Amino acid sequence: MEVVVMPSYEAMSLAAAKLVADILNAKPNAVLGMATGSTPLGVYQELVRMHREEGLDFAQVTTFNLDEYVGLPRQHTQSYHYFMHENFFRHVNVSPGNIYIPSGTTSNYRSFCDWYEQRIKDCGGIDVQILGIGSDGHIAFNEPGSSLSSRTRLKTLAKSTIDDNARFFDRPSDVPIYAITMGVGTILEARQLVLLATGANKSQAVAAMVEGPVTSMTTASALQLHPSAQVFLDESAASELKMREYYDWVKIKKPHAPPV
Ligand code: GLP
């Protein structure tokens, strides 16, 4: 796992966006794994800017989103369908037929989840998966206790996640209790993982993910098992890390390492 601490949210977002753009430039038909939440918004804004100003091309790209609330129709302003459309897809040239987001309104979740897994495989697997982290250390909606080999499935949200998300809804009782989410095992199969975290309220989850044991109680700790995972942090999200000096040392020295 490579831990990169950047001086600000903006700097962190630009660095992660550049990484995605480099992958896209090398492989124009890359499969991108998308995440929702406020954290990746800066990455999406930078990718949109690159598309407009530098011609970054999404015409051949396929995307798979991590998760969706159960029960919210796609036009609901808090659905992840709506979020992705508003914040990214309507600003770039991804072909609508190449956009996959789990359905929160299917009549058969089991078969939808199987189909979603199969679509990822049929599209060649995810080249780079963007991730955020919940304050309880979850990735996507893989709450504490989720199997580290879990696949796309229906998940009951933790009370802390429901509370975290309540700020986006008119009434606490409007917050969905269930979600459909890629599993930890699904996420680990992406060729590259890029996780972003910002703010002091993520610092404990980040420390548990990076320096704690690999445990289903912090599903983000599964990134330790991945051969190519990068974690981009701002100063406050990094504030609880014990090995901080080493991460900064690597950042300085890595560009001068012999080519691999
Ligand atoms: C939700 C999403 C996660 C996201 C998390 C943190 O739980 N399912 O994918 O990482 O929120 O969101 P934020 O970036 O807004 O803190």
Coordinates of C-alpha atoms in Angstrom, one line a residue, residues 80-188:
Y80 CA -26.2 7.5 -6.3
H81 CA -27.5 7.4 -9.9
Y82 CA -28.5 11.1 -9.5
F83 CA -25.2 12.0 -7.8
M84 CA -23.1 10.4 -10.6
H85 CA -25.1 12.0 -13.3
E86 CA -25.0 15.5 -11.8
N87 CA -21.4 15.4 -10.7
F88 CA -19.7 13.5 -13.5
F89 CA -21.5 11.8 -16.3
R90 CA -23.4 14.7 -17.7
H91 CA -20.1 16.7 -18.0
V92 CA -18.0 14.1 -19.9
N93 CA -18.5 11.8 -22.9
V94 CA -19.0 8.4 -21.3
S95 CA -21.4 6.5 -23.5
P96 CA -24.7 6.0 -21.5
G97 CA -24.7 2.3 -22.5
N98 CA -21.3 1.9 -20.8
I99 CA -22.5 3.2 -17.4
Y100 CA -23.3 0.6 -14.7
I101 CA -24.7 1.6 -11.3
P102 CA -26.3 -1.0 -9.0
S103 CA -30.1 -0.8 -9.1
G104 CA -31.8 0.2 -5.9
T105 CA -35.2 -0.7 -7.3
T106 CA -34.9 -4.2 -8.8
S107 CA -37.5 -6.8 -8.0
N108 CA -34.8 -9.5 -7.6
Y109 CA -31.7 -8.4 -5.8
R110 CA -30.0 -11.8 -5.9
S111 CA -30.1 -12.1 -9.7
F112 CA -29.3 -8.5 -10.2
C113 CA -26.2 -8.8 -8.0
D114 CA -25.1 -12.0 -10.0
W115 CA -25.6 -10.1 -13.2
Y116 CA -23.6 -7.1 -12.0
E117 CA -20.7 -9.3 -11.1
Q118 CA -20.8 -11.0 -14.4
R119 CA -21.0 -7.7 -16.3
I120 CA -17.7 -6.6 -14.6
K121 CA -16.1 -9.8 -15.7
D122 CA -17.5 -9.6 -19.2
C123 CA -16.1 -6.1 -19.5
G124 CA -12.6 -7.3 -18.7
G125 CA -12.5 -6.4 -15.0
I126 CA -12.1 -3.0 -13.4
D127 CA -8.8 -1.3 -14.2
V128 CA -8.9 1.3 -11.5
Q129 CA -11.3 1.5 -8.6
I130 CA -11.8 4.9 -6.8
L131 CA -12.8 4.5 -3.2
G132 CA -13.7 6.7 -0.2
I133 CA -13.9 5.5 3.4
G134 CA -16.7 5.6 5.9
S135 CA -16.0 6.9 9.4
D136 CA -16.4 3.3 10.6
G137 CA -13.8 2.1 8.1
H138 CA -16.1 0.8 5.5
I139 CA -15.5 0.8 1.7
A140 CA -18.5 1.0 -0.5
F141 CA -21.2 -0.1 1.9
N142 CA -19.2 -3.0 3.3
E143 CA -20.0 -2.4 7.0
P144 CA -17.9 -3.8 9.8
G145 CA -18.2 -7.5 9.9
S146 CA -18.5 -7.9 6.1
S147 CA -16.6 -10.9 4.8
L148 CA -13.4 -9.8 3.1
S149 CA -14.3 -12.2 0.3
S150 CA -17.9 -10.8 -0.1
R151 CA -19.4 -10.2 -3.5
T152 CA -22.0 -7.8 -4.7
R153 CA -25.1 -8.1 -2.5
L154 CA -27.8 -6.5 -0.4
K155 CA -26.4 -5.1 2.8
T156 CA -28.1 -3.7 6.0
L157 CA -26.5 -0.4 6.8
A158 CA -24.9 0.3 10.2
K159 CA -26.7 2.8 12.5
S160 CA -23.5 5.0 12.4
T161 CA -23.7 5.1 8.6
I162 CA -27.4 5.9 8.6
D163 CA -26.5 8.8 11.1
D164 CA -23.6 10.0 8.9
N165 CA -25.9 10.1 5.9
A166 CA -28.9 11.7 7.6
R167 CA -27.6 15.2 6.8
F168 CA -28.5 14.7 3.2
F169 CA -32.1 13.8 3.8
D170 CA -35.1 15.9 5.0
R171 CA -36.0 13.5 7.8
P172 CA -33.8 10.9 9.6
S173 CA -36.6 8.4 8.8
D174 CA -36.0 9.0 5.1
V175 CA -32.5 7.6 5.2
P176 CA -32.4 4.2 3.5
I177 CA -31.6 1.2 5.8
Y178 CA -30.4 -1.1 3.0
A179 CA -28.0 -0.8 0.1
I180 CA -26.7 -2.9 -2.7
T181 CA -22.9 -2.9 -2.8
M182 CA -20.0 -4.5 -4.4
G183 CA -18.3 -6.8 -2.0
V184 CA -14.8 -6.5 -0.6
G185 CA -13.8 -9.5 -2.7
T186 CA -15.2 -7.7 -5.8
I187 CA -13.3 -4.6 -5.0
L188 CA -10.0 -6.5 -4.4

